[in-house]
């Protein structure tokens, strides 16, 4: 199975094995003579022992040590001083066969039966330097090699076991969180996602923990969007059912009515058709807010509000709208979307603002956020229903003004697409206030 688990495990294991093997081979290739002198049994501390005997007891004692090593380890040793003079007779191995003089072929030359190594040693007592020349028979050296490889191989085996366990733990620490994320993605696609399924992973302090927290936020947002879409579908079907039922009843009555009665019914049918068309237009406007709005642009706020004030006063000439907005106040966003949001807020305020009292629109900024407030002097809203205002098709009880409950929902969705927030509250001195906070810089969609 080509899973990520086995790929990561094999990659770590092979990489560590390769590094360990190359390190051993390189170390033996670069320091082979030194390694043999340091570990071969017959050569261990030989230079130090010979130097002590030679300087304290004379050449005879030093020669006896070399003879003993030759007898025990089949080892030939010669010692030279700093001038190249031989200090002791040394011990010798049999000479190799002589090179043939006729028919000479370098490839047919017999190999020397020994391995020659050299070592310099400086006496700590006299500071004299001695050159030791060792000759070890190939047979003895190969036998020692076979025996001496047991420890490196054992150490390598133990190291590989430890590295395999480490690689296994490291691989599990990566693949197990990924498996949890995979299951969470599957549950999210099946709309059965639960945020607590990644609670343990989200508490991690590494990149996987950050990914889990981001995924939790994304999942929660998607769940809210799915719930909102489902609720919107139910509300749309409910809201469309009423005008369609009225139209069906009117058409049934028109079939049995006289021509005079039928003529009187046409205005009612046209009115129901207009209401249905307006409802569908608002539903489409709410749905378009979730689409890609395209590139943002610079929006001058005061000219937009002045245009909206002129349009609003055409519909309600008895109303007076006060604008207190700086001339240079501007923000990055989508003009059509923001204009629709502000238009809905103004129209909503005009429904409840009594004639003779101004409708106040104020805007300012703190350098990072745009603060805009639309206040009317109407009766306000019941505090128990403030939290539901702005939901699609929700209308506060005892509200007799025309509408479908989509104006504030469209305004809220447009403000949220600008990475802002819409707050609805009652003014302490009476009336209703819609407050907007929107970043002045380019929003992220």
Short mmCIF file of C-alpha atoms in Angstrom, two decimals:
data_model
loop_
_atom_site.label_atom_id
_atom_site.label_comp_id
_atom_site.label_asym_id
_atom_site.label_seq_id
_atom_site.Cartn_x
_atom_site.Cartn_y
_atom_site.Cartn_z
CA UNK A 1 0.00 0.00 0.00
CA UNK A 2 1.50 3.29 -1.10
CA UNK A 3 0.42 5.27 1.95
CA UNK A 4 2.13 8.36 3.25
CA UNK A 5 3.00 6.46 6.42
CA UNK A 6 5.21 3.90 4.67
CA UNK A 7 6.73 6.48 2.37
CA UNK A 8 7.85 8.69 5.23
CA UNK A 9 9.02 5.71 7.30
CA UNK A 10 11.02 4.23 4.41
CA UNK A 11 12.50 7.59 3.49
CA UNK A 12 13.70 8.27 7.05
CA UNK A 13 14.98 4.73 7.55
CA UNK A 14 16.87 4.54 4.26
CA UNK A 15 18.30 8.03 4.71
CA UNK A 16 19.59 7.25 8.19
CA UNK A 17 20.92 3.86 7.05
CA UNK A 18 22.71 5.45 4.12
CA UNK A 19 24.25 8.15 6.30
CA UNK A 20 25.37 5.63 8.91
CA UNK A 21 26.83 3.26 6.31
CA UNK A 22 28.65 5.99 4.44
CA UNK A 23 30.02 7.38 7.70
CA UNK A 24 31.46 4.01 8.66
CA UNK A 25 32.89 3.34 5.22
CA UNK A 26 34.36 6.81 4.95
CA UNK A 27 35.84 6.60 8.41
CA UNK A 28 37.47 3.28 7.68
CA UNK A 29 38.71 4.45 4.28
CA UNK A 30 40.29 7.65 5.63
CA UNK A 31 41.62 6.30 8.94
CA UNK A 32 42.23 2.62 8.20
CA UNK A 33 45.90 2.52 9.25
CA UNK A 34 45.21 4.48 12.40
CA UNK A 35 42.20 2.28 13.16
CA UNK A 36 44.26 -0.91 12.79
CA UNK A 37 47.14 0.43 14.93
CA UNK A 38 44.73 1.56 17.64
CA UNK A 39 42.71 -1.69 17.76
CA UNK A 40 44.94 -4.55 16.59
CA UNK A 41 45.77 -6.62 19.73
CA UNK A 42 49.51 -6.88 19.08
CA UNK A 43 49.94 -3.14 18.51
CA UNK A 44 47.92 -1.78 21.44
CA UNK A 45 50.24 0.56 23.41
CA UNK A 46 53.27 -1.13 21.86
CA UNK A 47 55.03 2.15 20.97
CA UNK A 48 54.58 3.52 24.50
CA UNK A 49 55.73 0.31 26.20
CA UNK A 50 58.78 -0.06 23.92
CA UNK A 51 59.81 3.57 24.47
CA UNK A 52 59.64 3.21 28.26
CA UNK A 53 61.70 0.00 28.22
CA UNK A 54 64.25 1.39 25.75
CA UNK A 55 64.87 4.62 27.66
CA UNK A 56 64.83 3.09 31.15
CA UNK A 57 66.18 -0.47 30.72
CA UNK A 58 68.12 -0.35 27.46
CA UNK A 59 67.93 -1.99 24.00
CA UNK A 60 67.94 -5.57 25.34
CA UNK A 61 64.70 -5.17 27.24
CA UNK A 62 63.12 -3.37 24.31
CA UNK A 63 64.27 -6.16 21.94
CA UNK A 64 62.76 -8.78 24.25
CA UNK A 65 59.37 -7.01 24.07
CA UNK A 66 59.45 -7.11 20.27
CA UNK A 67 60.40 -10.79 20.28
CA UNK A 68 57.52 -11.54 22.60
CA UNK A 69 55.06 -9.72 20.31
CA UNK A 70 56.40 -11.58 17.27
CA UNK A 71 55.92 -14.90 19.04
CA UNK A 72 52.40 -14.08 20.30
CA UNK A 73 51.00 -12.18 17.32
CA UNK A 74 53.30 -13.08 14.39
CA UNK A 75 54.21 -9.39 14.19
CA UNK A 76 57.38 -7.83 12.71
CA UNK A 77 58.54 -4.51 14.18
CA UNK A 78 61.42 -2.17 13.33
CA UNK A 79 62.24 1.05 15.18
CA UNK A 80 64.15 4.01 13.73
CA UNK A 81 65.32 7.17 15.42
CA UNK A 82 65.06 10.73 14.12
CA UNK A 83 68.12 10.25 11.88
CA UNK A 84 66.82 7.05 10.30
CA UNK A 85 69.18 4.75 12.23
CA UNK A 86 67.82 1.44 13.42
CA UNK A 87 67.83 1.29 17.21
CA UNK A 88 67.24 -2.46 17.70
CA UNK A 89 67.68 -5.54 15.60
CA UNK A 90 63.95 -5.82 15.23
CA UNK A 91 61.96 -8.89 14.33
CA UNK A 92 61.44 -10.03 10.78
CA UNK A 93 59.03 -12.11 8.80
CA UNK A 94 60.10 -14.37 5.94
CA UNK A 95 61.01 -12.46 2.82
CA UNK A 96 58.64 -12.59 -0.15
CA UNK A 97 59.67 -14.47 -3.29
CA UNK A 98 62.15 -12.62 -5.49
CA UNK A 99 60.89 -10.78 -8.55
CA UNK A 100 61.62 -12.77 -11.72
CA UNK A 101 64.12 -11.04 -13.97
CA UNK A 102 63.11 -12.65 -17.32
CA UNK A 103 59.67 -12.34 -18.78
CA UNK A 104 58.78 -9.61 -16.30
CA UNK A 105 55.00 -8.89 -16.10
CA UNK A 106 53.80 -6.54 -13.35
CA UNK A 107 50.42 -8.29 -13.24
CA UNK A 108 52.11 -11.60 -12.36
CA UNK A 109 54.05 -10.19 -9.41
CA UNK A 110 53.37 -12.06 -6.18
CA UNK A 111 51.71 -10.02 -3.42
CA UNK A 112 53.69 -9.24 -0.28
CA UNK A 113 52.53 -11.62 2.44
CA UNK A 114 52.21 -8.83 5.01
CA UNK A 115 50.54 -5.48 5.56
CA UNK A 116 53.02 -2.72 6.44
CA UNK A 117 52.05 0.18 8.72
CA UNK A 118 54.05 2.98 10.32
CA UNK A 119 53.62 5.09 13.41
CA UNK A 120 55.53 7.99 14.95
CA UNK A 121 55.72 8.23 18.71
CA UNK A 122 57.27 11.03 20.80
CA UNK A 123 58.55 10.17 24.25
CA UNK A 124 57.04 12.17 27.06
CA UNK A 125 60.25 11.73 29.06
CA UNK A 126 62.97 12.74 26.55
CA UNK A 127 60.95 14.34 23.70
CA UNK A 128 62.68 11.98 21.26
CA UNK A 129 60.61 10.82 18.29
CA UNK A 130 60.70 7.21 17.14
CA UNK A 131 59.38 5.67 13.92
CA UNK A 132 57.78 2.25 14.31
CA UNK A 133 57.36 0.09 11.21
CA UNK A 134 54.93 -2.81 11.62
CA UNK A 135 54.44 -5.77 9.31
CA UNK A 136 51.35 -7.90 9.90
CA UNK A 137 50.70 -11.10 7.89
CA UNK A 138 47.64 -10.86 5.72
CA UNK A 139 46.19 -14.04 7.14
CA UNK A 140 46.38 -12.80 10.73
CA UNK A 141 45.03 -9.37 9.74
CA UNK A 142 42.07 -10.87 7.83
CA UNK A 143 41.22 -13.15 10.74
CA UNK A 144 41.32 -10.18 13.09
CA UNK A 145 39.14 -8.16 10.69
CA UNK A 146 36.47 -10.85 10.71
CA UNK A 147 36.42 -10.90 14.47
CA UNK A 148 36.63 -7.14 14.90
CA UNK A 149 33.60 -6.49 12.65
CA UNK A 150 31.25 -8.05 15.20
CA UNK A 151 31.21 -4.93 17.42
CA UNK A 152 30.65 -2.40 14.60
CA UNK A 153 27.93 -4.58 13.11
CA UNK A 154 26.27 -5.00 16.50
CA UNK A 155 26.47 -1.26 17.13
CA UNK A 156 25.09 -0.62 13.65
CA UNK A 157 22.23 -3.05 14.28
CA UNK A 158 21.36 -1.41 17.60
CA UNK A 159 21.56 2.02 15.98
CA UNK A 160 19.26 0.90 13.18
CA UNK A 161 16.73 -0.45 15.68
CA UNK A 162 16.79 2.82 17.61
CA UNK A 163 16.57 4.87 14.43
CA UNK A 164 13.70 2.71 13.17
CA UNK A 165 11.76 3.27 16.40
CA UNK A 166 12.48 6.99 16.19
CA UNK A 167 11.38 7.09 12.56
CA UNK A 168 8.25 5.14 13.42
CA UNK A 169 7.30 7.59 16.17
CA UNK A 170 8.05 10.55 13.94
CA UNK A 171 6.01 9.04 11.13
CA UNK A 172 3.06 8.34 13.43
CA UNK A 173 3.19 11.90 14.75
CA UNK A 174 2.70 13.13 11.17
CA UNK A 175 0.34 10.58 9.67
CA UNK A 176 -2.08 10.17 12.59
CA UNK A 177 -3.06 13.88 12.62
CA UNK A 178 -3.39 13.74 8.83
CA UNK A 179 -5.72 10.76 9.18
CA UNK A 180 -7.83 12.72 11.67
CA UNK A 181 -7.98 15.62 9.24
CA UNK A 182 -8.95 13.23 6.43
CA UNK A 183 -11.82 11.84 8.49
CA UNK A 184 -12.89 15.38 9.39
CA UNK A 185 -12.90 16.35 5.70
CA UNK A 186 -15.03 13.28 4.92
CA UNK A 187 -17.46 14.15 7.72
CA UNK A 188 -17.60 17.73 6.50
CA UNK A 189 -18.53 16.54 3.02
CA UNK A 190 -21.27 14.37 4.55
CA UNK A 191 -22.51 17.31 6.72
CA UNK A 192 -21.75 15.23 9.83
CA UNK A 193 -18.77 17.30 10.97
CA UNK A 194 -18.27 17.76 14.72
CA UNK A 195 -15.78 20.36 15.95
CA UNK A 196 -14.76 18.27 18.97
CA UNK A 197 -13.40 15.58 16.60
CA UNK A 198 -10.26 17.74 16.18
CA UNK A 199 -10.20 19.20 19.71
CA UNK A 200 -7.17 17.15 20.80
CA UNK A 201 -5.27 17.91 17.60
CA UNK A 202 -6.12 21.62 17.81
CA UNK A 203 -4.29 21.84 21.16
CA UNK A 204 -0.96 20.98 19.54
CA UNK A 205 1.53 23.82 19.21
CA UNK A 206 2.98 22.85 15.83
CA UNK A 207 1.84 23.43 12.25
CA UNK A 208 -0.62 20.54 12.42
CA UNK A 209 -2.31 22.16 15.42
CA UNK A 210 -2.57 25.44 13.51
CA UNK A 211 -4.03 23.55 10.55
CA UNK A 212 -6.58 21.83 12.81
CA UNK A 213 -7.65 25.15 14.35
CA UNK A 214 -8.01 26.72 10.92
CA UNK A 215 -9.96 23.69 9.75
CA UNK A 216 -12.25 23.97 12.78
CA UNK A 217 -12.96 27.58 11.94
CA UNK A 218 -13.57 26.69 8.31
CA UNK A 219 -15.83 23.80 9.28
CA UNK A 220 -17.83 25.96 11.67
CA UNK A 221 -18.27 28.61 9.02
CA UNK A 222 -19.32 26.06 6.41
CA UNK A 223 -21.79 24.54 8.84
CA UNK A 224 -23.26 27.97 9.51
CA UNK A 225 -23.46 28.65 5.77
CA UNK A 226 -25.12 25.30 5.10
CA UNK A 227 -27.60 25.87 7.93
CA UNK A 228 -28.23 29.38 6.67
CA UNK A 229 -28.82 28.14 3.13
CA UNK A 230 -31.20 25.47 4.34
CA UNK A 231 -33.08 27.97 6.48
CA UNK A 232 -33.14 30.40 3.54
CA UNK A 233 -34.59 27.69 1.30
CA UNK A 234 -37.32 26.95 3.84
CA UNK A 235 -38.07 30.64 4.30
CA UNK A 236 -38.15 31.26 0.53
CA UNK A 237 -40.56 28.39 -0.01
CA UNK A 238 -42.76 29.73 2.78
CA UNK A 239 -42.69 33.32 1.59
CA UNK A 240 -43.38 32.39 -2.03
CA UNK A 241 -46.27 30.17 -1.06
CA UNK A 242 -48.40 33.08 0.27
CA UNK A 243 -48.41 35.32 -2.87
CA UNK A 244 -48.84 32.27 -5.10
CA UNK A 245 -51.82 31.15 -3.04
CA UNK A 246 -53.36 34.60 -3.28
CA UNK A 247 -52.83 34.64 -7.03
CA UNK A 248 -54.41 31.20 -7.39
CA UNK A 249 -57.45 32.28 -5.37
CA UNK A 250 -57.81 35.49 -7.39
CA UNK A 251 -57.61 33.56 -10.66
CA UNK A 252 -60.23 31.08 -9.45
CA UNK A 253 -62.55 33.93 -8.51
CA UNK A 254 -61.90 35.66 -11.84
CA UNK A 255 -63.09 32.58 -13.72
CA UNK A 256 -66.54 32.78 -12.08
CA UNK A 257 -66.79 36.58 -11.96
CA UNK A 258 -68.68 38.82 -14.34
CA UNK A 259 -66.73 41.07 -16.74
CA UNK A 260 -67.29 44.04 -14.44
CA UNK A 261 -66.09 42.13 -11.39
CA UNK A 262 -63.14 40.72 -13.34
CA UNK A 263 -62.08 44.22 -14.36
CA UNK A 264 -62.10 45.26 -10.71
CA UNK A 265 -59.85 42.31 -9.83
CA UNK A 266 -57.03 43.13 -12.28
CA UNK A 267 -55.42 45.78 -10.02
CA UNK A 268 -55.27 43.24 -7.19
CA UNK A 269 -53.66 40.67 -9.49
CA UNK A 270 -51.13 43.21 -10.68
CA UNK A 271 -50.34 44.14 -7.08
CA UNK A 272 -49.72 40.50 -6.14
CA UNK A 273 -47.49 40.07 -9.20
CA UNK A 274 -45.51 43.17 -8.23
CA UNK A 275 -45.05 41.84 -4.68
CA UNK A 276 -43.90 38.49 -6.03
CA UNK A 277 -41.46 40.15 -8.42
CA UNK A 278 -40.06 42.34 -5.62
CA UNK A 279 -39.65 39.31 -3.36
CA UNK A 280 -37.80 37.34 -6.05
CA UNK A 281 -35.56 40.36 -6.75
CA UNK A 282 -34.61 40.62 -3.07
CA UNK A 283 -33.94 36.89 -2.85
CA UNK A 284 -31.66 37.10 -5.89
CA UNK A 285 -29.90 40.12 -4.41
CA UNK A 286 -29.26 38.17 -1.19
CA UNK A 287 -27.97 35.17 -3.13
CA UNK A 288 -25.62 37.28 -5.30
CA UNK A 289 -23.82 38.52 -2.19
CA UNK A 290 -22.23 35.06 -1.83
CA UNK A 291 -20.81 35.16 -5.37
CA UNK A 292 -17.37 36.48 -6.29
CA UNK A 293 -17.71 40.28 -6.35
CA UNK A 294 -14.58 40.83 -8.45
CA UNK A 295 -11.81 43.34 -7.74
CA UNK A 296 -12.34 45.99 -5.08
CA UNK A 297 -12.05 49.70 -5.78
CA UNK A 298 -11.83 53.01 -3.94
CA UNK A 299 -15.21 54.27 -2.70
CA UNK A 300 -15.86 57.92 -1.81
CA UNK A 301 -18.49 57.68 0.92
CA UNK A 302 -20.03 61.19 0.91
CA UNK A 303 -21.04 61.26 -2.81
CA UNK A 304 -22.63 57.81 -2.44
CA UNK A 305 -24.67 58.90 0.59
CA UNK A 306 -25.76 62.10 -1.14
CA UNK A 307 -27.11 60.10 -4.09
CA UNK A 308 -28.94 57.78 -1.73
CA UNK A 309 -30.40 60.76 0.17
CA UNK A 310 -31.78 62.24 -3.05
CA UNK A 311 -33.37 58.93 -4.06
CA UNK A 312 -34.83 58.42 -0.58
CA UNK A 313 -36.39 61.89 -0.42
CA UNK A 314 -38.08 61.28 -3.77
CA UNK A 315 -39.92 58.43 -2.11
CA UNK A 316 -40.51 60.27 1.19
CA UNK A 317 -40.34 64.03 0.54
CA UNK A 318 -41.62 64.79 4.06
CA UNK A 319 -38.48 63.25 5.58
CA UNK A 320 -35.24 65.12 6.26
CA UNK A 321 -31.93 63.25 6.19
CA UNK A 322 -28.92 64.83 7.93
CA UNK A 323 -25.47 63.79 6.69
CA UNK A 324 -22.43 64.34 8.90
CA UNK A 325 -19.71 62.68 6.85
CA UNK A 326 -16.16 63.98 6.16
CA UNK A 327 -15.58 64.84 2.52
CA UNK A 328 -12.32 62.91 2.24
CA UNK A 329 -13.61 59.72 3.89
CA UNK A 330 -13.08 56.74 1.56
CA UNK A 331 -12.57 53.00 1.79
CA UNK A 332 -11.70 50.01 -0.38
CA UNK A 333 -14.64 47.82 -1.35
CA UNK A 334 -17.33 47.03 -3.88
CA UNK A 335 -19.51 50.08 -4.63
CA UNK A 336 -22.67 48.26 -5.73
CA UNK A 337 -22.67 46.00 -2.71
CA UNK A 338 -22.03 48.80 -0.21
CA UNK A 339 -24.57 51.09 -1.87
CA UNK A 340 -27.25 48.41 -1.64
CA UNK A 341 -26.47 47.90 2.07
CA UNK A 342 -26.68 51.64 2.86
CA UNK A 343 -29.82 52.03 0.73
CA UNK A 344 -31.56 49.26 2.66
CA UNK A 345 -30.57 50.82 5.99
CA UNK A 346 -31.91 54.22 4.90
CA UNK A 347 -35.17 52.73 3.58
CA UNK A 348 -35.65 50.76 6.78
CA UNK A 349 -35.10 53.91 8.87
CA UNK A 350 -37.51 55.92 6.69
CA UNK A 351 -40.33 53.44 7.42
CA UNK A 352 -40.23 54.16 11.13
CA UNK A 353 -38.91 57.72 11.38
CA UNK A 354 -41.76 60.15 12.15
CA UNK A 355 -42.14 63.25 9.95
CA UNK A 356 -40.71 66.38 11.44
CA UNK A 357 -37.71 64.67 13.00
CA UNK A 358 -34.44 64.26 11.12
CA UNK A 359 -32.97 60.94 10.13
CA UNK A 360 -29.30 61.14 11.18
CA UNK A 361 -26.40 59.60 9.24
CA UNK A 362 -22.93 60.00 10.80
CA UNK A 363 -19.58 58.60 9.69
CA UNK A 364 -15.97 58.87 10.88
CA UNK A 365 -12.85 56.74 11.07
CA UNK A 366 -10.07 55.93 13.51
CA UNK A 367 -7.47 55.31 10.80
CA UNK A 368 -8.28 51.61 10.48
CA UNK A 369 -12.06 51.26 10.69
CA UNK A 370 -14.97 53.16 9.18
CA UNK A 371 -17.72 53.86 11.72
CA UNK A 372 -21.12 54.69 10.22
CA UNK A 373 -24.40 55.12 12.11
CA UNK A 374 -27.96 55.48 10.78
CA UNK A 375 -30.43 56.61 13.46
CA UNK A 376 -34.16 57.18 13.26
CA UNK A 377 -36.51 58.58 15.94
CA UNK A 378 -39.10 55.85 15.65
CA UNK A 379 -40.35 53.47 18.36
CA UNK A 380 -37.30 51.24 18.13
CA UNK A 381 -37.41 47.45 18.48
CA UNK A 382 -38.15 45.16 21.36
CA UNK A 383 -34.91 44.15 23.09
CA UNK A 384 -35.98 40.49 22.91
CA UNK A 385 -36.00 40.64 19.11
CA UNK A 386 -32.79 42.61 18.48
CA UNK A 387 -30.71 39.45 18.11
CA UNK A 388 -32.95 38.12 15.33
CA UNK A 389 -33.11 41.31 13.31
CA UNK A 390 -31.02 40.89 10.18
CA UNK A 391 -31.95 37.26 9.66
CA UNK A 392 -33.60 36.50 6.28
CA UNK A 393 -37.41 36.87 6.30
CA UNK A 394 -37.55 37.79 9.97
CA UNK A 395 -39.88 40.64 10.85
CA UNK A 396 -40.46 41.94 14.33
CA UNK A 397 -43.96 41.32 15.75
CA UNK A 398 -46.58 44.07 15.47
CA UNK A 399 -44.86 45.47 12.38
CA UNK A 400 -47.40 46.66 9.83
CA UNK A 401 -45.03 48.31 7.32
CA UNK A 402 -44.62 46.54 3.95
CA UNK A 403 -41.58 44.34 3.37
CA UNK A 404 -40.33 40.78 3.37
CA UNK A 405 -37.67 40.93 6.07
CA UNK A 406 -34.74 40.87 3.62
CA UNK A 407 -33.51 44.46 3.74
CA UNK A 408 -31.48 44.14 6.94
CA UNK A 409 -30.34 40.65 5.93
CA UNK A 410 -28.93 42.02 2.65
CA UNK A 411 -27.25 44.88 4.50
CA UNK A 412 -25.68 42.53 7.06
CA UNK A 413 -24.40 40.15 4.39
CA UNK A 414 -22.93 43.02 2.34
CA UNK A 415 -21.14 44.44 5.39
CA UNK A 416 -19.75 41.01 6.27
CA UNK A 417 -18.40 40.63 2.73
CA UNK A 418 -16.42 43.81 3.45
CA UNK A 419 -14.98 42.08 6.55
CA UNK A 420 -17.12 44.38 8.69
CA UNK A 421 -19.88 44.10 11.24
CA UNK A 422 -23.45 45.43 11.47
CA UNK A 423 -24.91 46.18 14.89
CA UNK A 424 -28.60 46.89 15.50
CA UNK A 425 -29.66 48.53 18.74
CA UNK A 426 -32.02 51.02 20.36
CA UNK A 427 -30.78 54.54 21.01
CA UNK A 428 -30.74 55.57 24.70
CA UNK A 429 -32.75 58.71 23.84
CA UNK A 430 -35.23 56.83 21.67
CA UNK A 431 -35.24 55.49 18.17
CA UNK A 432 -33.31 52.77 16.37
CA UNK A 433 -29.61 52.76 15.41
CA UNK A 434 -27.85 50.67 12.75
CA UNK A 435 -24.05 50.84 13.24
CA UNK A 436 -21.49 49.67 10.70
CA UNK A 437 -17.79 48.99 11.27
CA UNK A 438 -15.81 48.27 8.08
CA UNK A 439 -12.02 48.17 7.55
CA UNK A 440 -10.75 51.03 5.40
CA UNK A 441 -8.19 48.84 3.62
CA UNK A 442 -8.86 46.29 0.89
CA UNK A 443 -11.04 43.48 2.30
CA UNK A 444 -10.19 39.80 1.90
CA UNK A 445 -12.90 37.74 0.26
#
